[in-house]
């Protein structure tokens, strides 16, 4: 009975604070989150966490982003963020048409593996014409083809304790006056979503360098900054707290929301 009382109070508390940034402190119902992963608990109690939970609650996990037709492609995909990578490592790979490129996938997986572009192209593929929304306020429609991220995950078998997919990228970017490697992350729900692909073509041509060659992720239910370009490796993790600034991505470390649902 006592337990029930607490849970009703917490539910009321939850309804009252929904939409604000008040913490869900003191609710024993949510303590399981603290036991498993402290930063997740902290995240879920933030305003961004509420948006994320509400969207997942109201819309479910399986809805598809709108897809368009060839006729809707009215202009080229506008390159944004990093559009060229000057490192020696990347230049060497690019000069050789990325024939020596290998995507390494590791972290909390049963079978760490690496894949050449040819191997990725021989896996199942998905083509989709979708709208890219940048947080800066512009949108473009483009056609993307690539291997579903879920197919890659099936090969490496994420361990039960993994929660997030982290993309480590080839480009270096400025953060507080220092040079850091661009990175991003999504959860396993988005990672396994049918429209989440590792794209290697754009508008029927090999992915241009400006748009993230040789491989960039498409996460169609979120904003452009969540779609890491120039992917070098993928890491499965249980927590984002130990990676760079601890907020799950370069843009997130600069203050952007981790969940950028559209
Ligand atoms: N590695 C990397 N990925 C990135 C960025 C970046 O600077 N570096 N910019 C992001 C932003 S803000 C946007 S809008 C899209 C731009 O993709 P596009 O160049 O294909 O338009 O890439 C995202 N992914
Ligand atoms: Mo963006």
mmCIF file of C-alpha atoms and ligand atoms in Angstrom:
data_model
loop_
_atom_site.group_PDB
_atom_site.id
_atom_site.type_symbol
_atom_site.label_atom_id
_atom_site.label_comp_id
_atom_site.label_asym_id
_atom_site.label_seq_id
_atom_site.Cartn_x
_atom_site.Cartn_y
_atom_site.Cartn_z
ATOM 1 C CA UNK A 1 0.000 0.000 0.000
ATOM 2 C CA UNK A 2 2.798 2.326 0.914
ATOM 3 C CA UNK A 3 4.479 1.577 -2.390
ATOM 4 C CA UNK A 4 1.238 2.453 -4.203
ATOM 5 C CA UNK A 5 1.019 5.787 -2.416
ATOM 6 C CA UNK A 6 4.509 6.685 -3.494
ATOM 7 C CA UNK A 7 3.819 5.726 -7.073
ATOM 8 C CA UNK A 8 0.668 7.846 -7.282
ATOM 9 C CA UNK A 9 2.506 10.829 -5.832
ATOM 10 C CA UNK A 10 5.282 10.346 -8.355
ATOM 11 C CA UNK A 11 2.857 10.074 -11.244
ATOM 12 C CA UNK A 12 1.141 13.283 -10.179
ATOM 13 C CA UNK A 13 4.546 14.864 -9.805
ATOM 14 C CA UNK A 14 5.467 13.711 -13.267
ATOM 15 C CA UNK A 15 2.295 15.183 -14.784
ATOM 16 C CA UNK A 16 2.869 18.487 -13.019
ATOM 17 C CA UNK A 17 6.477 18.927 -14.049
ATOM 18 C CA UNK A 18 6.056 17.636 -17.613
ATOM 19 C CA UNK A 19 7.334 20.340 -19.919
ATOM 20 C CA UNK A 20 9.453 21.990 -17.252
ATOM 21 C CA UNK A 21 13.003 21.146 -16.339
ATOM 22 C CA UNK A 22 12.198 20.076 -12.767
ATOM 23 C CA UNK A 23 13.870 16.857 -11.771
ATOM 24 C CA UNK A 24 11.952 13.716 -10.919
ATOM 25 C CA UNK A 25 13.959 13.518 -7.716
ATOM 26 C CA UNK A 26 12.786 11.308 -4.910
ATOM 27 C CA UNK A 27 10.586 9.037 -7.001
ATOM 28 C CA UNK A 28 11.536 5.511 -6.107
ATOM 29 C CA UNK A 29 9.778 4.347 -9.287
ATOM 30 C CA UNK A 30 12.617 5.727 -11.335
ATOM 31 C CA UNK A 31 15.378 4.427 -9.099
ATOM 32 C CA UNK A 32 16.029 1.434 -11.356
ATOM 33 C CA UNK A 33 17.472 3.915 -13.826
ATOM 34 C CA UNK A 34 19.917 5.143 -11.234
ATOM 35 C CA UNK A 35 21.002 1.591 -10.462
ATOM 36 C CA UNK A 36 21.831 0.854 -14.053
ATOM 37 C CA UNK A 37 23.047 4.055 -15.518
ATOM 38 C CA UNK A 38 23.259 7.268 -13.651
ATOM 39 C CA UNK A 39 23.596 9.598 -16.613
ATOM 40 C CA UNK A 40 20.507 8.096 -18.242
ATOM 41 C CA UNK A 41 18.522 8.889 -15.135
ATOM 42 C CA UNK A 42 19.863 12.408 -15.178
ATOM 43 C CA UNK A 43 19.059 12.712 -18.870
ATOM 44 C CA UNK A 44 15.514 11.404 -18.509
ATOM 45 C CA UNK A 45 14.791 13.888 -15.756
ATOM 46 C CA UNK A 46 15.824 16.832 -17.926
ATOM 47 C CA UNK A 47 13.498 18.766 -20.231
ATOM 48 C CA UNK A 48 15.055 17.125 -23.274
ATOM 49 C CA UNK A 49 14.483 13.736 -21.651
ATOM 50 C CA UNK A 50 10.799 14.535 -21.256
ATOM 51 C CA UNK A 51 10.497 15.464 -24.937
ATOM 52 C CA UNK A 52 12.184 12.205 -25.851
ATOM 53 C CA UNK A 53 10.012 10.120 -23.535
ATOM 54 C CA UNK A 54 6.820 11.885 -24.636
ATOM 55 C CA UNK A 55 7.606 11.430 -28.323
ATOM 56 C CA UNK A 56 8.376 7.747 -27.802
ATOM 57 C CA UNK A 57 5.200 7.386 -25.685
ATOM 58 C CA UNK A 58 2.831 9.214 -28.039
ATOM 59 C CA UNK A 59 4.236 8.189 -31.402
ATOM 60 C CA UNK A 60 5.775 4.820 -30.588
ATOM 61 C CA UNK A 61 9.047 3.537 -31.930
ATOM 62 C CA UNK A 62 8.119 2.460 -35.427
ATOM 63 C CA UNK A 63 6.638 5.467 -37.255
ATOM 64 C CA UNK A 64 8.396 6.336 -40.519
ATOM 65 C CA UNK A 65 9.586 9.772 -41.591
ATOM 66 C CA UNK A 66 7.824 10.968 -44.789
ATOM 67 C CA UNK A 67 9.361 9.772 -48.048
ATOM 68 C CA UNK A 68 9.184 11.702 -51.321
ATOM 69 C CA UNK A 69 9.446 11.118 -55.079
ATOM 70 C CA UNK A 70 12.179 11.990 -57.590
ATOM 71 C CA UNK A 71 10.104 15.015 -58.651
ATOM 72 C CA UNK A 72 10.467 16.460 -55.153
ATOM 73 C CA UNK A 73 14.278 16.684 -55.482
ATOM 74 C CA UNK A 74 14.508 20.337 -56.538
ATOM 75 C CA UNK A 75 18.055 21.253 -55.607
ATOM 76 C CA UNK A 76 21.350 19.659 -54.613
ATOM 77 C CA UNK A 77 21.868 18.626 -51.019
ATOM 78 C CA UNK A 78 23.460 21.654 -49.378
ATOM 79 C CA UNK A 79 26.762 20.640 -47.762
ATOM 80 C CA UNK A 80 26.973 21.857 -44.184
ATOM 81 C CA UNK A 81 29.314 21.593 -41.204
ATOM 82 C CA UNK A 82 32.585 19.962 -42.220
ATOM 83 C CA UNK A 83 32.754 19.773 -46.041
ATOM 84 C CA UNK A 84 36.394 18.710 -46.458
ATOM 85 C CA UNK A 85 38.718 16.685 -44.244
ATOM 86 C CA UNK A 86 42.393 17.630 -44.382
ATOM 87 C CA UNK A 87 43.960 14.912 -42.239
ATOM 88 C CA UNK A 88 46.674 12.738 -43.732
ATOM 89 C CA UNK A 89 44.714 9.574 -42.929
ATOM 90 C CA UNK A 90 41.569 10.756 -44.713
ATOM 91 C CA UNK A 91 43.406 12.235 -47.698
ATOM 92 C CA UNK A 92 45.245 8.939 -48.259
ATOM 93 C CA UNK A 93 41.941 7.011 -48.227
ATOM 94 C CA UNK A 94 40.127 9.541 -50.444
ATOM 95 C CA UNK A 95 42.936 9.647 -53.033
ATOM 96 C CA UNK A 96 42.473 5.921 -53.519
ATOM 97 C CA UNK A 97 38.688 6.030 -53.871
ATOM 98 C CA UNK A 98 38.348 4.710 -50.290
ATOM 99 C CA UNK A 99 39.395 1.220 -51.472
ATOM 100 C CA UNK A 100 41.433 0.764 -48.269
ATOM 101 C CA UNK A 101 38.648 2.098 -46.031
ATOM 102 C CA UNK A 102 37.281 -0.198 -43.354
ATOM 103 C CA UNK A 103 34.428 0.619 -41.020
ATOM 104 C CA UNK A 104 35.294 -0.874 -37.639
ATOM 105 C CA UNK A 105 32.460 -1.764 -35.289
ATOM 106 C CA UNK A 106 33.284 -2.568 -31.680
ATOM 107 C CA UNK A 107 32.594 -1.792 -28.056
ATOM 108 C CA UNK A 108 29.863 -3.766 -26.292
ATOM 109 C CA UNK A 109 29.353 -6.344 -29.051
ATOM 110 C CA UNK A 110 29.811 -10.100 -29.138
ATOM 111 C CA UNK A 111 31.643 -10.153 -32.454
ATOM 112 C CA UNK A 112 33.675 -7.012 -33.244
ATOM 113 C CA UNK A 113 34.144 -6.694 -37.003
ATOM 114 C CA UNK A 114 35.290 -4.402 -39.773
ATOM 115 C CA UNK A 115 33.763 -3.907 -43.217
ATOM 116 C CA UNK A 116 35.134 -2.611 -46.506
ATOM 117 C CA UNK A 117 32.897 -0.431 -48.689
ATOM 118 C CA UNK A 118 32.526 -3.356 -51.113
ATOM 119 C CA UNK A 119 31.334 -5.559 -48.253
ATOM 120 C CA UNK A 120 28.848 -2.919 -47.103
ATOM 121 C CA UNK A 121 27.536 -2.548 -50.674
ATOM 122 C CA UNK A 122 26.996 -6.326 -50.830
ATOM 123 C CA UNK A 123 24.818 -6.296 -47.727
ATOM 124 C CA UNK A 124 21.063 -5.580 -47.873
ATOM 125 C CA UNK A 125 20.410 -2.006 -49.034
ATOM 126 C CA UNK A 126 17.668 0.555 -48.658
ATOM 127 C CA UNK A 127 16.952 3.584 -50.845
ATOM 128 C CA UNK A 128 14.897 6.497 -49.540
ATOM 129 C CA UNK A 129 14.047 10.028 -50.652
ATOM 130 C CA UNK A 130 13.800 12.108 -47.525
ATOM 131 C CA UNK A 131 13.919 15.665 -46.246
ATOM 132 C CA UNK A 132 16.961 16.869 -44.339
ATOM 133 C CA UNK A 133 16.158 19.559 -41.773
ATOM 134 C CA UNK A 134 19.078 21.564 -40.433
ATOM 135 C CA UNK A 135 18.692 23.299 -37.092
ATOM 136 C CA UNK A 136 19.806 26.491 -38.887
ATOM 137 C CA UNK A 137 16.418 26.564 -40.635
ATOM 138 C CA UNK A 138 16.888 25.125 -44.119
ATOM 139 C CA UNK A 139 15.668 21.844 -45.623
ATOM 140 C CA UNK A 140 16.560 19.859 -48.722
ATOM 141 C CA UNK A 141 15.166 16.666 -50.224
ATOM 142 C CA UNK A 142 17.629 14.054 -51.463
ATOM 143 C CA UNK A 143 17.806 10.386 -52.349
ATOM 144 C CA UNK A 144 19.993 8.226 -50.130
ATOM 145 C CA UNK A 145 21.022 4.582 -50.424
ATOM 146 C CA UNK A 146 22.956 2.498 -47.963
ATOM 147 C CA UNK A 147 23.004 -0.488 -45.681
ATOM 148 C CA UNK A 148 20.483 -0.486 -42.826
ATOM 149 C CA UNK A 149 22.395 0.004 -39.595
ATOM 150 C CA UNK A 150 20.348 -2.887 -38.148
ATOM 151 C CA UNK A 151 21.961 -5.256 -40.681
ATOM 152 C CA UNK A 152 25.421 -4.216 -39.484
ATOM 153 C CA UNK A 153 24.334 -4.585 -35.844
ATOM 154 C CA UNK A 154 23.016 -8.102 -36.582
ATOM 155 C CA UNK A 155 26.517 -9.082 -37.686
ATOM 156 C CA UNK A 156 28.307 -7.774 -34.584
ATOM 157 C CA UNK A 157 25.544 -8.668 -32.086
ATOM 158 C CA UNK A 158 25.247 -5.873 -29.511
ATOM 159 C CA UNK A 159 25.496 -7.155 -25.937
ATOM 160 C CA UNK A 160 22.434 -6.750 -23.674
ATOM 161 C CA UNK A 161 24.190 -4.003 -21.697
ATOM 162 C CA UNK A 162 24.642 -1.772 -24.776
ATOM 163 C CA UNK A 163 22.294 1.207 -25.105
ATOM 164 C CA UNK A 164 23.817 3.643 -27.581
ATOM 165 C CA UNK A 165 25.543 3.586 -30.959
ATOM 166 C CA UNK A 166 28.402 6.103 -31.163
ATOM 167 C CA UNK A 167 29.754 7.336 -34.509
ATOM 168 C CA UNK A 168 33.412 8.403 -34.477
ATOM 169 C CA UNK A 169 34.216 10.577 -37.489
ATOM 170 C CA UNK A 170 37.313 11.497 -39.500
ATOM 171 C CA UNK A 171 36.893 15.282 -39.187
ATOM 172 C CA UNK A 172 38.407 17.440 -36.482
ATOM 173 C CA UNK A 173 36.371 20.355 -35.191
ATOM 174 C CA UNK A 174 36.912 23.220 -32.749
ATOM 175 C CA UNK A 175 35.629 22.938 -29.200
ATOM 176 C CA UNK A 176 36.601 25.573 -26.613
ATOM 177 C CA UNK A 177 39.614 26.515 -28.704
ATOM 178 C CA UNK A 178 40.840 22.906 -28.887
ATOM 179 C CA UNK A 179 40.690 20.478 -31.783
ATOM 180 C CA UNK A 180 38.455 17.471 -31.141
ATOM 181 C CA UNK A 181 37.180 14.615 -33.258
ATOM 182 C CA UNK A 182 33.570 14.966 -34.427
ATOM 183 C CA UNK A 183 31.281 12.320 -32.939
ATOM 184 C CA UNK A 184 27.590 11.631 -32.506
ATOM 185 C CA UNK A 185 25.263 9.059 -30.983
ATOM 186 C CA UNK A 186 21.766 7.608 -31.165
ATOM 187 C CA UNK A 187 19.993 5.006 -29.046
ATOM 188 C CA UNK A 188 19.350 1.435 -30.185
ATOM 189 C CA UNK A 189 15.705 2.213 -31.010
ATOM 190 C CA UNK A 190 16.767 4.751 -33.645
ATOM 191 C CA UNK A 191 19.723 2.576 -34.651
ATOM 192 C CA UNK A 192 17.372 -0.327 -35.464
ATOM 193 C CA UNK A 193 14.751 1.874 -37.175
ATOM 194 C CA UNK A 194 14.223 0.747 -40.809
ATOM 195 C CA UNK A 195 15.092 4.197 -42.226
ATOM 196 C CA UNK A 196 18.387 4.426 -40.325
ATOM 197 C CA UNK A 197 20.991 3.609 -42.954
ATOM 198 C CA UNK A 198 24.719 4.005 -43.427
ATOM 199 C CA UNK A 199 24.496 5.844 -46.743
ATOM 200 C CA UNK A 200 27.138 5.433 -49.441
ATOM 201 C CA UNK A 201 25.254 7.112 -52.309
ATOM 202 C CA UNK A 202 23.420 10.424 -52.618
ATOM 203 C CA UNK A 203 21.133 11.198 -55.577
ATOM 204 C CA UNK A 204 22.390 8.040 -57.348
ATOM 205 C CA UNK A 205 26.078 9.031 -57.211
ATOM 206 C CA UNK A 206 28.769 7.918 -54.756
ATOM 207 C CA UNK A 207 28.488 10.031 -51.610
ATOM 208 C CA UNK A 208 30.466 13.248 -52.304
ATOM 209 C CA UNK A 209 33.212 14.234 -49.870
ATOM 210 C CA UNK A 210 31.286 17.409 -48.953
ATOM 211 C CA UNK A 211 28.361 15.275 -47.783
ATOM 212 C CA UNK A 212 30.422 12.819 -45.727
ATOM 213 C CA UNK A 213 32.227 10.281 -47.941
ATOM 214 C CA UNK A 214 32.662 7.400 -47.714
ATOM 215 C CA UNK A 215 29.841 6.762 -45.238
ATOM 216 C CA UNK A 216 27.327 8.904 -43.349
ATOM 217 C CA UNK A 217 24.360 7.935 -41.248
ATOM 218 C CA UNK A 218 20.765 8.954 -42.018
ATOM 219 C CA UNK A 219 18.528 9.239 -38.950
ATOM 220 C CA UNK A 220 15.393 10.472 -40.641
ATOM 221 C CA UNK A 221 13.323 11.290 -37.560
ATOM 222 C CA UNK A 222 15.886 13.729 -36.208
ATOM 223 C CA UNK A 223 17.596 16.963 -37.266
ATOM 224 C CA UNK A 224 20.627 17.135 -39.555
ATOM 225 C CA UNK A 225 23.215 17.525 -36.821
ATOM 226 C CA UNK A 226 22.426 13.983 -35.612
ATOM 227 C CA UNK A 227 23.507 12.518 -38.972
ATOM 228 C CA UNK A 228 27.240 11.986 -38.593
ATOM 229 C CA UNK A 229 29.262 12.244 -41.813
ATOM 230 C CA UNK A 230 32.768 10.814 -42.531
ATOM 231 C CA UNK A 231 32.155 7.810 -40.256
ATOM 232 C CA UNK A 232 35.395 6.099 -39.264
ATOM 233 C CA UNK A 233 34.181 3.663 -36.621
ATOM 234 C CA UNK A 234 31.110 2.687 -34.643
ATOM 235 C CA UNK A 235 31.146 1.892 -30.939
ATOM 236 C CA UNK A 236 28.391 0.325 -28.841
ATOM 237 C CA UNK A 237 28.326 1.712 -25.297
ATOM 238 C CA UNK A 238 26.172 1.566 -22.167
ATOM 239 C CA UNK A 239 26.781 5.206 -21.217
ATOM 240 C CA UNK A 240 27.785 8.393 -23.020
ATOM 241 C CA UNK A 241 29.282 9.996 -19.925
ATOM 242 C CA UNK A 242 32.897 9.000 -20.559
ATOM 243 C CA UNK A 243 33.097 10.124 -24.194
ATOM 244 C CA UNK A 244 34.531 13.640 -24.792
ATOM 245 C CA UNK A 245 32.215 16.215 -23.158
ATOM 246 C CA UNK A 246 29.827 13.479 -21.997
ATOM 247 C CA UNK A 247 26.682 14.699 -23.811
ATOM 248 C CA UNK A 248 26.680 12.182 -26.653
ATOM 249 C CA UNK A 249 27.989 14.263 -29.532
ATOM 250 C CA UNK A 250 30.035 17.221 -30.700
ATOM 251 C CA UNK A 251 26.961 19.440 -31.101
ATOM 252 C CA UNK A 252 25.474 18.141 -27.860
ATOM 253 C CA UNK A 253 28.717 19.057 -26.057
ATOM 254 C CA UNK A 254 28.210 22.593 -27.460
ATOM 255 C CA UNK A 255 24.738 22.704 -25.847
ATOM 256 C CA UNK A 256 22.385 21.230 -28.448
ATOM 257 C CA UNK A 257 19.771 18.661 -27.376
ATOM 258 C CA UNK A 258 20.832 15.008 -27.598
ATOM 259 C CA UNK A 259 17.385 14.061 -28.886
ATOM 260 C CA UNK A 260 16.566 16.273 -31.879
ATOM 261 C CA UNK A 261 13.194 14.867 -32.957
ATOM 262 C CA UNK A 262 11.347 16.547 -35.820
HETATM 263 N N1 LIG B 1 31.300 14.437 -39.221
HETATM 264 C C1 LIG B 1 30.407 15.445 -39.303
HETATM 265 N N2 LIG B 1 29.100 15.134 -39.445
HETATM 266 C C2 LIG B 1 28.171 16.121 -39.546
HETATM 267 C C3 LIG B 1 28.522 17.488 -39.455
HETATM 268 C C4 LIG B 1 29.905 17.796 -39.296
HETATM 269 O O1 LIG B 1 30.329 18.962 -39.222
HETATM 270 N N3 LIG B 1 30.817 16.747 -39.226
HETATM 271 N N4 LIG B 1 27.532 18.479 -39.527
HETATM 272 C C5 LIG B 1 26.152 18.052 -39.266
HETATM 273 C C6 LIG B 1 25.142 19.039 -39.671
HETATM 274 S S1 LIG B 1 24.893 20.380 -38.659
HETATM 275 C C7 LIG B 1 24.323 18.857 -40.764
HETATM 276 S S2 LIG B 1 23.045 19.889 -41.147
HETATM 277 C C8 LIG B 1 24.586 17.730 -41.693
HETATM 278 C C9 LIG B 1 24.869 18.299 -43.080
HETATM 279 O O2 LIG B 1 24.877 17.251 -44.014
HETATM 280 P P1 LIG B 1 25.130 17.649 -45.530
HETATM 281 O O3 LIG B 1 26.505 18.261 -45.612
HETATM 282 O O4 LIG B 1 25.001 16.387 -46.318
HETATM 283 O O5 LIG B 1 24.057 18.657 -45.896
HETATM 284 O O6 LIG B 1 25.685 16.925 -41.311
HETATM 285 C C10 LIG B 1 25.820 16.720 -39.926
HETATM 286 N N5 LIG B 1 26.869 15.763 -39.718
HETATM 287 MO MO1 LIG B 2 22.809 21.203 -39.276
#
